[in-house]
PDB file of C-alpha atoms (C1' of nucleotides) in Angstrom:
ATOM      1  CA  MET A   1      19.367  63.016-128.126  1.00 33.00           C
ATOM      2  CA  ALA A   2      20.408  59.477-128.694  1.00 32.00           C
ATOM      3  CA  THR A   3      21.122  57.750-131.932  1.00 35.00           C
ATOM      4  CA  ASN A   4      18.983  55.311-133.815  1.00 42.00           C
ATOM      5  CA  ARG A   5      21.733  53.093-135.017  1.00 44.00           C
ATOM      6  CA  LYS A   6      21.924  49.738-133.373  1.00 51.00           C
ATOM      7  CA  GLN A   7      24.917  47.477-133.223  1.00 56.00           C
ATOM      8  CA  SER A   8      28.314  48.611-134.380  1.00 54.00           C
ATOM      9  CA  ASP A   9      28.067  49.316-138.051  1.00 62.00           C
ATOM     10  CA  ARG A  10      29.642  46.478-139.909  1.00 63.00           C
ATOM     11  CA  ARG A  11      30.784  46.918-143.444  1.00 69.00           C
ATOM     12  CA  PRO A  12      31.857  44.856-146.422  1.00 74.00           C
ATOM     13  CA  PRO A  13      33.459  42.623-147.486  1.00 88.00           C
ATOM     14  CA  TYR A  14      31.127  39.973-146.239  1.00 95.00           C
ATOM     15  CA  ARG A  15      31.892  36.301-146.250  1.00 97.00           C
ATOM     16  CA  ARG A  16      29.144  33.832-146.640  1.00 97.00           C
ATOM     17  CA  SER A  17      28.002  31.789-143.697  1.00 98.00           C
ATOM     18  CA  LYS A  18      25.591  28.954-143.479  1.00 98.00           C
ATOM     19  CA  GLN A  19      23.772  30.628-140.636  1.00 98.00           C
ATOM     20  CA  ARG A  20      23.170  33.842-142.524  1.00 98.00           C
ATOM     21  CA  GLU A  21      21.964  32.026-145.603  1.00 98.00           C
ATOM     22  CA  ARG A  22      19.411  30.124-143.562  1.00 98.00           C
ATOM     23  CA  ILE A  23      18.252  33.272-141.791  1.00 98.00           C
ATOM     24  CA  LEU A  24      17.598  34.951-145.107  1.00 97.00           C
ATOM     25  CA  ALA A  25      15.879  31.884-146.525  1.00 98.00           C
ATOM     26  CA  LEU A  26      13.628  31.639-143.495  1.00 98.00           C
ATOM     27  CA  LEU A  27      12.677  35.280-143.684  1.00 97.00           C
ATOM     28  CA  ARG A  28      11.877  34.901-147.343  1.00 97.00           C
ATOM     29  CA  SER A  29       9.707  31.884-146.650  1.00 97.00           C
ATOM     30  CA  THR A  30       7.216  33.814-144.567  1.00 96.00           C
ATOM     31  CA  ASP A  31       5.354  37.089-144.566  1.00 93.00           C
ATOM     32  CA  ALA A  32       4.642  36.979-140.861  1.00 94.00           C
ATOM     33  CA  HIS A  33       7.366  39.485-139.935  1.00 94.00           C
ATOM     34  CA  PRO A  34       9.218  37.306-137.466  1.00 95.00           C
ATOM     35  CA  THR A  35      11.254  38.432-134.515  1.00 95.00           C
ATOM     36  CA  ALA A  36      14.896  37.672-133.863  1.00 96.00           C
ATOM     37  CA  ASN A  37      13.819  35.182-131.282  1.00 97.00           C
ATOM     38  CA  TRP A  38      11.551  33.346-133.672  1.00 97.00           C
ATOM     39  CA  LEU A  39      14.497  32.862-136.024  1.00 97.00           C
ATOM     40  CA  PHE A  40      16.586  31.650-133.128  1.00 98.00           C
ATOM     41  CA  GLU A  41      14.029  29.052-132.062  1.00 97.00           C
ATOM     42  CA  LYS A  42      13.578  27.772-135.596  1.00 97.00           C
ATOM     43  CA  LEU A  43      17.254  27.587-136.431  1.00 98.00           C
ATOM     44  CA  LYS A  44      18.636  26.043-133.321  1.00 97.00           C
ATOM     45  CA  ARG A  45      17.288  22.729-134.534  1.00 97.00           C
ATOM     46  CA  GLU A  46      19.639  22.995-137.498  1.00 98.00           C
ATOM     47  CA  PHE A  47      22.453  24.590-135.532  1.00 98.00           C
ATOM     48  CA  PRO A  48      22.344  23.154-132.042  1.00 97.00           C
ATOM     49  CA  ASN A  49      24.970  25.558-130.777  1.00 97.00           C
ATOM     50  CA  LEU A  50      23.468  28.576-132.440  1.00 98.00           C
ATOM     51  CA  SER A  51      23.789  31.773-130.470  1.00 98.00           C
ATOM     52  CA  ILE A  52      21.274  34.572-130.298  1.00 98.00           C
ATOM     53  CA  GLY A  53      24.144  36.976-130.888  1.00 98.00           C
ATOM     54  CA  THR A  54      24.724  35.368-134.270  1.00 98.00           C
ATOM     55  CA  ILE A  55      21.112  36.035-135.175  1.00 98.00           C
ATOM     56  CA  TYR A  56      21.414  39.685-134.309  1.00 97.00           C
ATOM     57  CA  ARG A  57      24.740  40.140-136.037  1.00 97.00           C
ATOM     58  CA  ASN A  58      23.392  38.616-139.212  1.00 97.00           C
ATOM     59  CA  ILE A  59      20.204  40.603-139.125  1.00 96.00           C
ATOM     60  CA  GLY A  60      22.386  43.692-138.996  1.00 96.00           C
ATOM     61  CA  ILE A  61      24.375  42.565-142.016  1.00 96.00           C
ATOM     62  CA  LEU A  62      21.293  41.638-144.035  1.00 96.00           C
ATOM     63  CA  VAL A  63      19.753  45.016-143.305  1.00 95.00           C
ATOM     64  CA  GLN A  64      22.915  46.781-144.442  1.00 95.00           C
ATOM     65  CA  GLN A  65      22.913  44.732-147.593  1.00 95.00           C
ATOM     66  CA  GLY A  66      19.375  45.861-148.180  1.00 95.00           C
ATOM     67  CA  LEU A  67      18.154  42.291-148.296  1.00 96.00           C
ATOM     68  CA  ILE A  68      15.733  42.672-145.442  1.00 96.00           C
ATOM     69  CA  GLY A  69      14.068  45.480-143.572  1.00 94.00           C
ATOM     70  CA  ARG A  70      13.608  46.098-139.901  1.00 91.00           C
ATOM     71  CA  ILE A  71      10.168  47.195-138.824  1.00 88.00           C
ATOM     72  CA  ALA A  72      10.646  49.349-135.800  1.00 72.00           C
ATOM     73  CA  PHE A  73       9.836  52.832-134.937  1.00 58.00           C
ATOM     74  CA  GLY A  74      13.474  53.709-135.200  1.00 56.00           C
ATOM     75  CA  SER A  75      14.316  54.431-131.625  1.00 67.00           C
ATOM     76  CA  THR A  76      14.934  52.194-128.670  1.00 76.00           C
ATOM     77  CA  PHE A  77      12.956  54.266-126.234  1.00 84.00           C
ATOM     78  CA  ASP A  78       9.423  55.551-126.179  1.00 89.00           C
ATOM     79  CA  ARG A  79       8.751  59.175-126.926  1.00 92.00           C
ATOM     80  CA  LEU A  80       5.789  60.906-125.379  1.00 93.00           C
ATOM     81  CA  ASP A  81       3.283  63.290-126.810  1.00 95.00           C
ATOM     82  CA  ALA A  82       0.807  65.448-124.935  1.00 94.00           C
ATOM     83  CA  ASN A  83      -0.856  66.322-128.216  1.00 95.00           C
ATOM     84  CA  VAL A  84      -3.614  63.744-128.306  1.00 92.00           C
ATOM     85  CA  THR A  85      -5.338  65.063-131.391  1.00 94.00           C
ATOM     86  CA  GLU A  86      -4.665  63.092-134.539  1.00 93.00           C
ATOM     87  CA  HIS A  87      -1.612  64.241-136.389  1.00 94.00           C
ATOM     88  CA  TYR A  88       1.279  62.944-138.407  1.00 95.00           C
ATOM     89  CA  HIS A  89       4.953  63.030-137.516  1.00 94.00           C
ATOM     90  CA  PHE A  90       8.132  63.964-139.239  1.00 95.00           C
ATOM     91  CA  ILE A  91      11.161  62.113-137.953  1.00 93.00           C
ATOM     92  CA  CYS A  92      14.613  63.485-138.588  1.00 93.00           C
ATOM     93  CA  GLU A  93      17.032  60.752-139.528  1.00 90.00           C
ATOM     94  CA  ARG A  94      19.993  62.793-138.399  1.00 91.00           C
ATOM     95  CA  CYS A  95      19.024  64.341-135.052  1.00 91.00           C
ATOM     96  CA  ASP A  96      16.092  62.104-134.133  1.00 89.00           C
ATOM     97  CA  ALA A  97      13.783  65.043-133.633  1.00 93.00           C
ATOM     98  CA  ILE A  98      10.107  64.204-133.883  1.00 93.00           C
ATOM     99  CA  ILE A  99       8.089  67.069-135.267  1.00 95.00           C
ATOM    100  CA  ASP A 100       4.308  67.353-135.226  1.00 94.00           C
ATOM    101  CA  LEU A 101       2.993  68.150-138.671  1.00 93.00           C
ATOM    102  CA  ASP A 102      -0.157  70.095-139.170  1.00 86.00           C
ATOM    103  CA  LEU A 103      -1.038  68.341-142.353  1.00 91.00           C
ATOM    104  CA  PRO A 104      -4.672  67.392-142.568  1.00 90.00           C
ATOM    105  CA  VAL A 105      -5.218  63.827-141.470  1.00 92.00           C
ATOM    106  CA  GLU A 106      -6.478  61.689-144.338  1.00 88.00           C
ATOM    107  CA  PRO A 107      -9.396  59.540-143.275  1.00 88.00           C
ATOM    108  CA  GLY A 108      -9.654  58.585-146.915  1.00 88.00           C
ATOM    109  CA  LEU A 109      -6.553  56.457-146.603  1.00 90.00           C
ATOM    110  CA  GLU A 110      -8.419  54.036-144.393  1.00 91.00           C
ATOM    111  CA  LEU A 111     -11.077  53.546-147.008  1.00 87.00           C
ATOM    112  CA  ARG A 112      -8.490  51.907-149.198  1.00 89.00           C
ATOM    113  CA  ILE A 113      -8.268  48.922-146.938  1.00 89.00           C
ATOM    114  CA  PRO A 114     -10.446  46.178-148.328  1.00 77.00           C
ATOM    115  CA  THR A 115     -13.071  45.729-145.612  1.00 76.00           C
ATOM    116  CA  SER A 116     -14.416  43.010-147.842  1.00 77.00           C
ATOM    117  CA  GLU A 117     -11.475  40.952-146.642  1.00 87.00           C
ATOM    118  CA  GLY A 118     -12.562  41.446-143.074  1.00 93.00           C
ATOM    119  CA  PHE A 119     -10.193  44.128-141.821  1.00 95.00           C
ATOM    120  CA  GLU A 120     -11.582  46.459-139.187  1.00 95.00           C
ATOM    121  CA  VAL A 121      -9.592  49.689-139.272  1.00 95.00           C
ATOM    122  CA  HIS A 122      -9.522  51.834-136.152  1.00 94.00           C
ATOM    123  CA  ARG A 123      -6.884  54.385-136.979  1.00 93.00           C
ATOM    124  CA  HIS A 124      -3.756  54.941-138.967  1.00 94.00           C
ATOM    125  CA  ALA A 125      -0.431  56.637-138.521  1.00 93.00           C
ATOM    126  CA  VAL A 126       1.887  58.287-140.987  1.00 94.00           C
ATOM    127  CA  GLU A 127       5.513  59.064-140.406  1.00 93.00           C
ATOM    128  CA  PHE A 128       7.714  60.973-142.786  1.00 94.00           C
ATOM    129  CA  TYR A 129      11.441  60.388-142.603  1.00 93.00           C
ATOM    130  CA  GLY A 130      14.161  62.691-143.813  1.00 94.00           C
ATOM    131  CA  LEU A 131      16.026  65.752-142.636  1.00 95.00           C
ATOM    132  CA  CYS A 132      14.429  68.402-140.498  1.00 95.00           C
ATOM    133  CA  PRO A 133      14.989  72.019-141.542  1.00 96.00           C
ATOM    134  CA  LYS A 134      17.917  72.480-139.182  1.00 95.00           C
ATOM    135  CA  CYS A 135      19.747  69.374-140.328  1.00 95.00           C
ATOM    136  CA  ALA A 136      18.905  69.925-143.993  1.00 95.00           C
ATOM    137  CA  LYS A 137      20.580  73.292-143.838  1.00 94.00           C
ATOM    138  CA  ARG A 138      23.805  71.738-142.596  1.00 92.00           C
ATOM    139  CA  ALA A 139      23.912  69.207-145.419  1.00 81.00           C
TER     140      ALA A 139
ATOM    141  CA  MET B   1       3.357  36.217-130.389  1.00 34.00           C
ATOM    142  CA  ALA B   2       3.863  38.544-127.507  1.00 32.00           C
ATOM    143  CA  THR B   3       1.632  41.327-126.355  1.00 36.00           C
ATOM    144  CA  ASN B   4       2.040  45.011-126.859  1.00 42.00           C
ATOM    145  CA  ARG B   5       0.867  46.091-123.485  1.00 44.00           C
ATOM    146  CA  LYS B   6       3.524  47.320-121.183  1.00 50.00           C
ATOM    147  CA  GLN B   7       3.395  47.459-117.409  1.00 55.00           C
ATOM    148  CA  SER B   8       0.628  45.763-115.494  1.00 53.00           C
ATOM    149  CA  ASP B   9      -2.578  47.415-116.517  1.00 61.00           C
ATOM    150  CA  ARG B  10      -3.636  49.804-113.831  1.00 62.00           C
ATOM    151  CA  ARG B  11      -7.162  51.000-113.620  1.00 68.00           C
ATOM    152  CA  PRO B  12      -9.190  53.669-111.876  1.00 72.00           C
ATOM    153  CA  PRO B  13      -9.796  55.101-109.384  1.00 87.00           C
ATOM    154  CA  TYR B  14      -6.753  57.288-109.578  1.00 94.00           C
ATOM    155  CA  ARG B  15      -5.622  59.571-106.813  1.00 97.00           C
ATOM    156  CA  ARG B  16      -3.842  62.728-107.626  1.00 97.00           C
ATOM    157  CA  SER B  17      -0.172  63.022-106.978  1.00 98.00           C
ATOM    158  CA  LYS B  18       2.143  65.930-107.227  1.00 98.00           C
ATOM    159  CA  GLN B  19       4.555  63.946-109.314  1.00 98.00           C
ATOM    160  CA  ARG B  20       1.971  63.004-111.910  1.00 98.00           C
ATOM    161  CA  GLU B  21       0.661  66.553-112.168  1.00 98.00           C
ATOM    162  CA  ARG B  22       4.130  67.844-112.859  1.00 98.00           C
ATOM    163  CA  ILE B  23       4.824  65.156-115.428  1.00 98.00           C
ATOM    164  CA  LEU B  24       1.699  66.105-117.334  1.00 97.00           C
ATOM    165  CA  ALA B  25       2.469  69.804-117.066  1.00 98.00           C
ATOM    166  CA  LEU B  26       5.976  69.276-118.370  1.00 98.00           C
ATOM    167  CA  LEU B  27       4.762  67.230-121.301  1.00 97.00           C
ATOM    168  CA  ARG B  28       2.236  69.908-122.126  1.00 97.00           C
ATOM    169  CA  SER B  29       4.905  72.569-122.037  1.00 97.00           C
ATOM    170  CA  THR B  30       6.858  71.137-124.922  1.00 96.00           C
ATOM    171  CA  ASP B  31       6.326  69.650-128.330  1.00 94.00           C
ATOM    172  CA  ALA B  32       9.686  67.953-128.420  1.00 94.00           C
ATOM    173  CA  HIS B  33       8.320  64.493-127.596  1.00 95.00           C
ATOM    174  CA  PRO B  34      10.469  63.823-124.560  1.00 95.00           C
ATOM    175  CA  THR B  35      11.599  60.479-123.254  1.00 96.00           C
ATOM    176  CA  ALA B  36      10.934  59.068-119.799  1.00 97.00           C
ATOM    177  CA  ASN B  37      14.485  59.851-118.900  1.00 97.00           C
ATOM    178  CA  TRP B  38      14.186  63.485-119.903  1.00 97.00           C
ATOM    179  CA  LEU B  39      11.246  63.844-117.546  1.00 98.00           C
ATOM    180  CA  PHE B  40      13.250  62.161-114.826  1.00 98.00           C
ATOM    181  CA  GLU B  41      16.196  64.507-115.226  1.00 98.00           C
ATOM    182  CA  LYS B  42      13.999  67.587-115.242  1.00 98.00           C
ATOM    183  CA  LEU B  43      11.885  66.582-112.276  1.00 98.00           C
ATOM    184  CA  LYS B  44      14.478  65.316-109.907  1.00 97.00           C
ATOM    185  CA  ARG B  45      15.364  68.901-109.165  1.00 97.00           C
ATOM    186  CA  GLU B  46      11.870  69.364-107.777  1.00 98.00           C
ATOM    187  CA  PHE B  47      11.691  65.915-106.238  1.00 98.00           C
ATOM    188  CA  PRO B  48      15.179  65.006-105.098  1.00 97.00           C
ATOM    189  CA  ASN B  49      14.147  61.464-104.236  1.00 98.00           C
ATOM    190  CA  LEU B  50      12.199  60.939-107.407  1.00 98.00           C
ATOM    191  CA  SER B  51      12.426  57.450-108.794  1.00 98.00           C
ATOM    192  CA  ILE B  52      12.470  56.471-112.430  1.00 98.00           C
ATOM    193  CA  GLY B  53       9.852  53.867-111.610  1.00 98.00           C
ATOM    194  CA  THR B  54       7.489  56.641-110.624  1.00 98.00           C
ATOM    195  CA  ILE B  55       7.965  58.256-113.994  1.00 98.00           C
ATOM    196  CA  TYR B  56       7.110  55.075-115.821  1.00 97.00           C
ATOM    197  CA  ARG B  57       4.142  54.260-113.612  1.00 97.00           C
ATOM    198  CA  ASN B  58       2.700  57.708-114.157  1.00 98.00           C
ATOM    199  CA  ILE B  59       3.281  57.659-117.884  1.00 97.00           C
ATOM    200  CA  GLY B  60       1.263  54.456-117.920  1.00 96.00           C
ATOM    201  CA  ILE B  61      -1.581  56.086-116.017  1.00 96.00           C
ATOM    202  CA  LEU B  62      -1.602  59.196-118.175  1.00 96.00           C
ATOM    203  CA  VAL B  63      -1.722  57.108-121.313  1.00 95.00           C
ATOM    204  CA  GLN B  64      -4.656  55.119-119.958  1.00 95.00           C
ATOM    205  CA  GLN B  65      -6.413  58.327-119.092  1.00 95.00           C
ATOM    206  CA  GLY B  66      -5.896  59.415-122.666  1.00 95.00           C
ATOM    207  CA  LEU B  67      -4.070  62.508-121.555  1.00 96.00           C
ATOM    208  CA  ILE B  68      -0.887  61.693-123.408  1.00 96.00           C
ATOM    209  CA  GLY B  69       0.191  59.400-126.179  1.00 94.00           C
ATOM    210  CA  ARG B  70       3.125  57.101-126.496  1.00 92.00           C
ATOM    211  CA  ILE B  71       4.963  57.240-129.787  1.00 88.00           C
ATOM    212  CA  ALA B  72       6.285  53.799-130.378  1.00 71.00           C
ATOM    213  CA  PHE B  73       5.832  51.308-133.031  1.00 58.00           C
ATOM    214  CA  GLY B  74       3.708  49.262-130.714  1.00 55.00           C
ATOM    215  CA  SER B  75       5.995  46.427-129.943  1.00 65.00           C
ATOM    216  CA  THR B  76       9.067  46.132-127.802  1.00 72.00           C
ATOM    217  CA  PHE B  77      11.014  44.077-130.243  1.00 83.00           C
ATOM    218  CA  ASP B  78      11.961  44.487-133.860  1.00 87.00           C
ATOM    219  CA  ARG B  79      10.065  42.629-136.515  1.00 92.00           C
ATOM    220  CA  LEU B  80      11.747  41.694-139.753  1.00 93.00           C
ATOM    221  CA  ASP B  81      10.591  41.862-143.303  1.00 95.00           C
ATOM    222  CA  ALA B  82      12.154  40.264-146.332  1.00 93.00           C
ATOM    223  CA  ASN B  83       9.844  42.276-148.548  1.00 95.00           C
ATOM    224  CA  VAL B  84      12.014  45.263-149.327  1.00 92.00           C
ATOM    225  CA  THR B  85       9.690  46.885-151.810  1.00 94.00           C
ATOM    226  CA  GLU B  86       7.745  49.848-150.486  1.00 93.00           C
ATOM    227  CA  HIS B  87       4.507  48.869-148.873  1.00 94.00           C
ATOM    228  CA  TYR B  88       2.260  49.762-145.984  1.00 95.00           C
ATOM    229  CA  HIS B  89       1.413  47.645-142.967  1.00 94.00           C
ATOM    230  CA  PHE B  90      -1.689  46.676-141.112  1.00 95.00           C
ATOM    231  CA  ILE B  91      -1.117  45.958-137.434  1.00 93.00           C
ATOM    232  CA  CYS B  92      -3.641  43.940-135.496  1.00 93.00           C
ATOM    233  CA  GLU B  93      -4.244  45.391-132.076  1.00 90.00           C
ATOM    234  CA  ARG B  94      -5.386  42.084-130.706  1.00 90.00           C
ATOM    235  CA  CYS B  95      -2.958  39.470-131.989  1.00 91.00           C
ATOM    236  CA  ASP B  96      -0.049  41.724-133.002  1.00 88.00           C
ATOM    237  CA  ALA B  97       0.053  40.316-136.508  1.00 92.00           C
ATOM    238  CA  ILE B  98       1.707  42.585-139.044  1.00 93.00           C
ATOM    239  CA  ILE B  99       0.225  42.198-142.476  1.00 95.00           C
ATOM    240  CA  ASP B 100       1.674  43.555-145.710  1.00 94.00           C
ATOM    241  CA  LEU B 101      -0.897  45.565-147.612  1.00 93.00           C
ATOM    242  CA  ASP B 102      -0.829  45.805-151.331  1.00 87.00           C
ATOM    243  CA  LEU B 103      -2.263  49.270-151.392  1.00 91.00           C
ATOM    244  CA  PRO B 104      -0.526  51.561-153.822  1.00 90.00           C
ATOM    245  CA  VAL B 105       2.105  53.650-152.074  1.00 92.00           C
ATOM    246  CA  GLU B 106       1.200  57.329-152.189  1.00 88.00           C
ATOM    247  CA  PRO B 107       4.183  59.440-153.177  1.00 89.00           C
ATOM    248  CA  GLY B 108       1.738  62.314-153.239  1.00 88.00           C
ATOM    249  CA  LEU B 109       1.615  62.319-149.470  1.00 90.00           C
ATOM    250  CA  GLU B 110       5.169  63.550-149.320  1.00 91.00           C
ATOM    251  CA  LEU B 111       4.353  66.511-151.471  1.00 88.00           C
ATOM    252  CA  ARG B 112       2.197  67.808-148.674  1.00 89.00           C
ATOM    253  CA  ILE B 113       5.190  68.499-146.515  1.00 89.00           C
ATOM    254  CA  PRO B 114       6.089  72.154-146.844  1.00 78.00           C
ATOM    255  CA  THR B 115       9.523  72.007-148.397  1.00 76.00           C
ATOM    256  CA  SER B 116       9.411  75.750-148.162  1.00 78.00           C
ATOM    257  CA  GLU B 117      10.016  75.284-144.457  1.00 88.00           C
ATOM    258  CA  GLY B 118      13.159  73.350-145.245  1.00 93.00           C
ATOM    259  CA  PHE B 119      12.102  69.750-144.734  1.00 95.00           C
ATOM    260  CA  GLU B 120      13.841  67.189-146.895  1.00 95.00           C
ATOM    261  CA  VAL B 121      11.619  64.136-147.169  1.00 95.00           C
ATOM    262  CA  HIS B 122      13.216  60.816-148.001  1.00 94.00           C
ATOM    263  CA  ARG B 123      10.407  58.382-147.420  1.00 93.00           C
ATOM    264  CA  HIS B 124       7.275  57.801-145.460  1.00 94.00           C
ATOM    265  CA  ALA B 125       5.536  54.968-143.705  1.00 93.00           C
ATOM    266  CA  VAL B 126       1.891  54.283-143.076  1.00 94.00           C
ATOM    267  CA  GLU B 127       0.522  51.869-140.531  1.00 93.00           C
ATOM    268  CA  PHE B 128      -3.107  51.013-140.121  1.00 94.00           C
ATOM    269  CA  TYR B 129      -4.269  49.756-136.752  1.00 93.00           C
ATOM    270  CA  GLY B 130      -7.334  47.709-136.006  1.00 94.00           C
ATOM    271  CA  LEU B 131      -8.425  44.097-136.103  1.00 95.00           C
ATOM    272  CA  CYS B 132      -7.172  41.663-138.678  1.00 95.00           C
ATOM    273  CA  PRO B 133      -9.775  39.510-140.422  1.00 96.00           C
ATOM    274  CA  LYS B 134      -9.272  36.601-138.028  1.00 95.00           C
ATOM    275  CA  CYS B 135      -9.630  38.686-134.894  1.00 95.00           C
ATOM    276  CA  ALA B 136     -12.490  40.757-136.302  1.00 95.00           C
ATOM    277  CA  LYS B 137     -14.459  37.592-136.857  1.00 94.00           C
ATOM    278  CA  ARG B 138     -14.112  36.634-133.228  1.00 91.00           C
ATOM    279  CA  ALA B 139     -15.389  40.006-131.978  1.00 81.00           C
TER     280      ALA B 139
ATOM    281  C1'  DG C   1      -8.223  53.599 -92.005  1.00 90.87           C
ATOM    282  C1'  DT C   2      -8.065  51.698 -96.502  1.00 90.87           C
ATOM    283  C1'  DT C   3      -6.193  52.030-100.783  1.00 90.87           C
ATOM    284  C1'  DC C   4      -3.225  54.101-104.016  1.00 90.87           C
ATOM    285  C1'  DA C   5       1.370  56.292-105.054  1.00 90.87           C
ATOM    286  C1'  DT C   6       6.277  56.563-104.005  1.00 90.87           C
ATOM    287  C1'  DG C   7      11.191  55.369-103.491  1.00 90.87           C
ATOM    288  C1'  DC C   8      14.404  52.000-103.657  1.00 90.87           C
ATOM    289  C1'  DA C   9      16.501  48.077-105.477  1.00 90.87           C
ATOM    290  C1'  DA C  10      16.370  44.016-107.837  1.00 90.87           C
ATOM    291  C1'  DA C  11      14.567  41.793-111.891  1.00 90.87           C
ATOM    292  C1'  DT C  12      13.305  41.349-116.747  1.00 90.87           C
ATOM    293  C1'  DC C  13      13.591  41.767-121.681  1.00 90.87           C
ATOM    294  C1'  DG C  14      15.475  42.667-126.048  1.00 90.87           C
ATOM    295  C1'  DT C  15      19.746  43.588-127.892  1.00 90.87           C
ATOM    296  C1'  DT C  16      24.827  44.289-128.089  1.00 90.87           C
ATOM    297  C1'  DT C  17      29.659  43.160-127.314  1.00 90.87           C
ATOM    298  C1'  DG C  18      34.484  41.159-125.859  1.00 90.87           C
ATOM    299  C1'  DC C  19      36.925  37.282-126.401  1.00 90.87           C
ATOM    300  C1'  DA C  20      38.976  32.849-128.023  1.00 90.87           C
ATOM    301  C1'  DC C  21      38.210  29.639-131.582  1.00 90.87           C
ATOM    302  C1'  DA C  22      36.339  27.987-136.141  1.00 90.87           C
ATOM    303  C1'  DA C  23      35.262  28.835-141.000  1.00 90.87           C
ATOM    304  C1'  DT C  24      35.851  31.502-145.361  1.00 90.87           C
ATOM    305  C1'  DG C  25      38.306  33.177-149.373  1.00 90.87           C
TER     306       DG C  25
ATOM    307  C1'  DC D   1      47.086  33.166-143.557  1.00 90.87           C
ATOM    308  C1'  DA D   2      44.502  37.151-143.008  1.00 90.87           C
ATOM    309  C1'  DT D   3      40.201  38.193-141.708  1.00 90.87           C
ATOM    310  C1'  DT D   4      35.386  37.473-140.920  1.00 90.87           C
ATOM    311  C1'  DG D   5      31.830  34.741-138.538  1.00 90.87           C
ATOM    312  C1'  DT D   6      30.509  31.961-134.423  1.00 90.87           C
ATOM    313  C1'  DG D   7      29.414  30.572-129.666  1.00 90.87           C
ATOM    314  C1'  DC D   8      29.496  31.775-125.109  1.00 90.87           C
ATOM    315  C1'  DA D   9      28.793  34.746-121.483  1.00 90.87           C
ATOM    316  C1'  DA D  10      28.829  39.031-119.637  1.00 90.87           C
ATOM    317  C1'  DA D  11      27.216  43.786-120.314  1.00 90.87           C
ATOM    318  C1'  DC D  12      23.745  47.112-121.534  1.00 90.87           C
ATOM    319  C1'  DG D  13      19.766  50.282-121.709  1.00 90.87           C
ATOM    320  C1'  DA D  14      15.017  50.837-121.309  1.00 90.87           C
ATOM    321  C1'  DT D  15      11.327  49.431-118.675  1.00 90.87           C
ATOM    322  C1'  DT D  16       8.902  46.815-115.023  1.00 90.87           C
ATOM    323  C1'  DT D  17       8.049  45.065-110.424  1.00 90.87           C
ATOM    324  C1'  DG D  18       8.046  43.550-105.192  1.00 90.87           C
ATOM    325  C1'  DC D  19       8.142  45.501-101.036  1.00 90.87           C
ATOM    326  C1'  DA D  20       7.826  48.629 -97.081  1.00 90.87           C
ATOM    327  C1'  DT D  21       6.526  53.322 -96.181  1.00 90.87           C
ATOM    328  C1'  DG D  22       4.050  57.766 -97.143  1.00 90.87           C
ATOM    329  C1'  DA D  23       0.146  60.407 -99.154  1.00 90.87           C
ATOM    330  C1'  DA D  24      -4.786  60.799-100.688  1.00 90.87           C
ATOM    331  C1'  DC D  25      -9.551  60.453 -99.862  1.00 90.87           C
TER     332       DC D  25
END
DNA sequence: GTTCATGCAAATCGTTTGCACAATG
DNA sequence: CATTGTGCAAACGATTTGCATGAAC
């Protein structure tokens, strides 16, 4: 099974760069959860020669520094599930296994969403991350 | 913002095909949440000329028929978040907006996982799907 | 026989990387 | 000056698609 990790893991020390500072500032200026490409479009006005690779490299660094988070399922490829009943998943951070849990689904969670604000909730998903029994044993 | 939908939307009527039947059978035979490529590797023994495109086309059909589910975050590209405190997300199925919720995070959910079975839970994520206030108004 | 499904190959999309040069400490 | 960051372009991996042929109804 493949790994989750994207991009070669960079590590400290980090030097500052104008590009990275602007990327972080831009991300902090919005709560719209932008994409890499959105950052690229915005910033190439300031940095006419900006490269999309620079965006990705800096996103990687900022994530490692814990300054931003990446919202993604964790894997680059889709995983399929013939179990179409509602259920939650456990995702092993070491071996990437996805395990169906037979926890009771909590419809009550959806009631927490303020419908007064106009949200219309159709369903929800819960994923637990950690080590599966096999991997936990080896740690 | 881009759309979630992958592959041109096919619609009924569907004809049966040996390939699709085997794909569904294989998915039903396991709970390991296989990838498209896993199916391809398994099935090309039975169908020496099998094409990866056929796998993807049939996955699309099976999903539309509601016979299988796709486990993916919902988008093809990563979305970023400068809010690094724990929080849940609401994802609009129409406009793809991701909205930070200020619901209280439920550490109690993690206690439901049977640690007796050896799971080691580090964190969990909850996503609610539906229509955001803007899109709900238009529906 | 008409329409849908397949195989094949080329295309697309988001992301990553090798390299030579520029910027940082 | 030692090393990290950048821009550029090529490479990549997963997925999608156009087209001619084969299978289903």
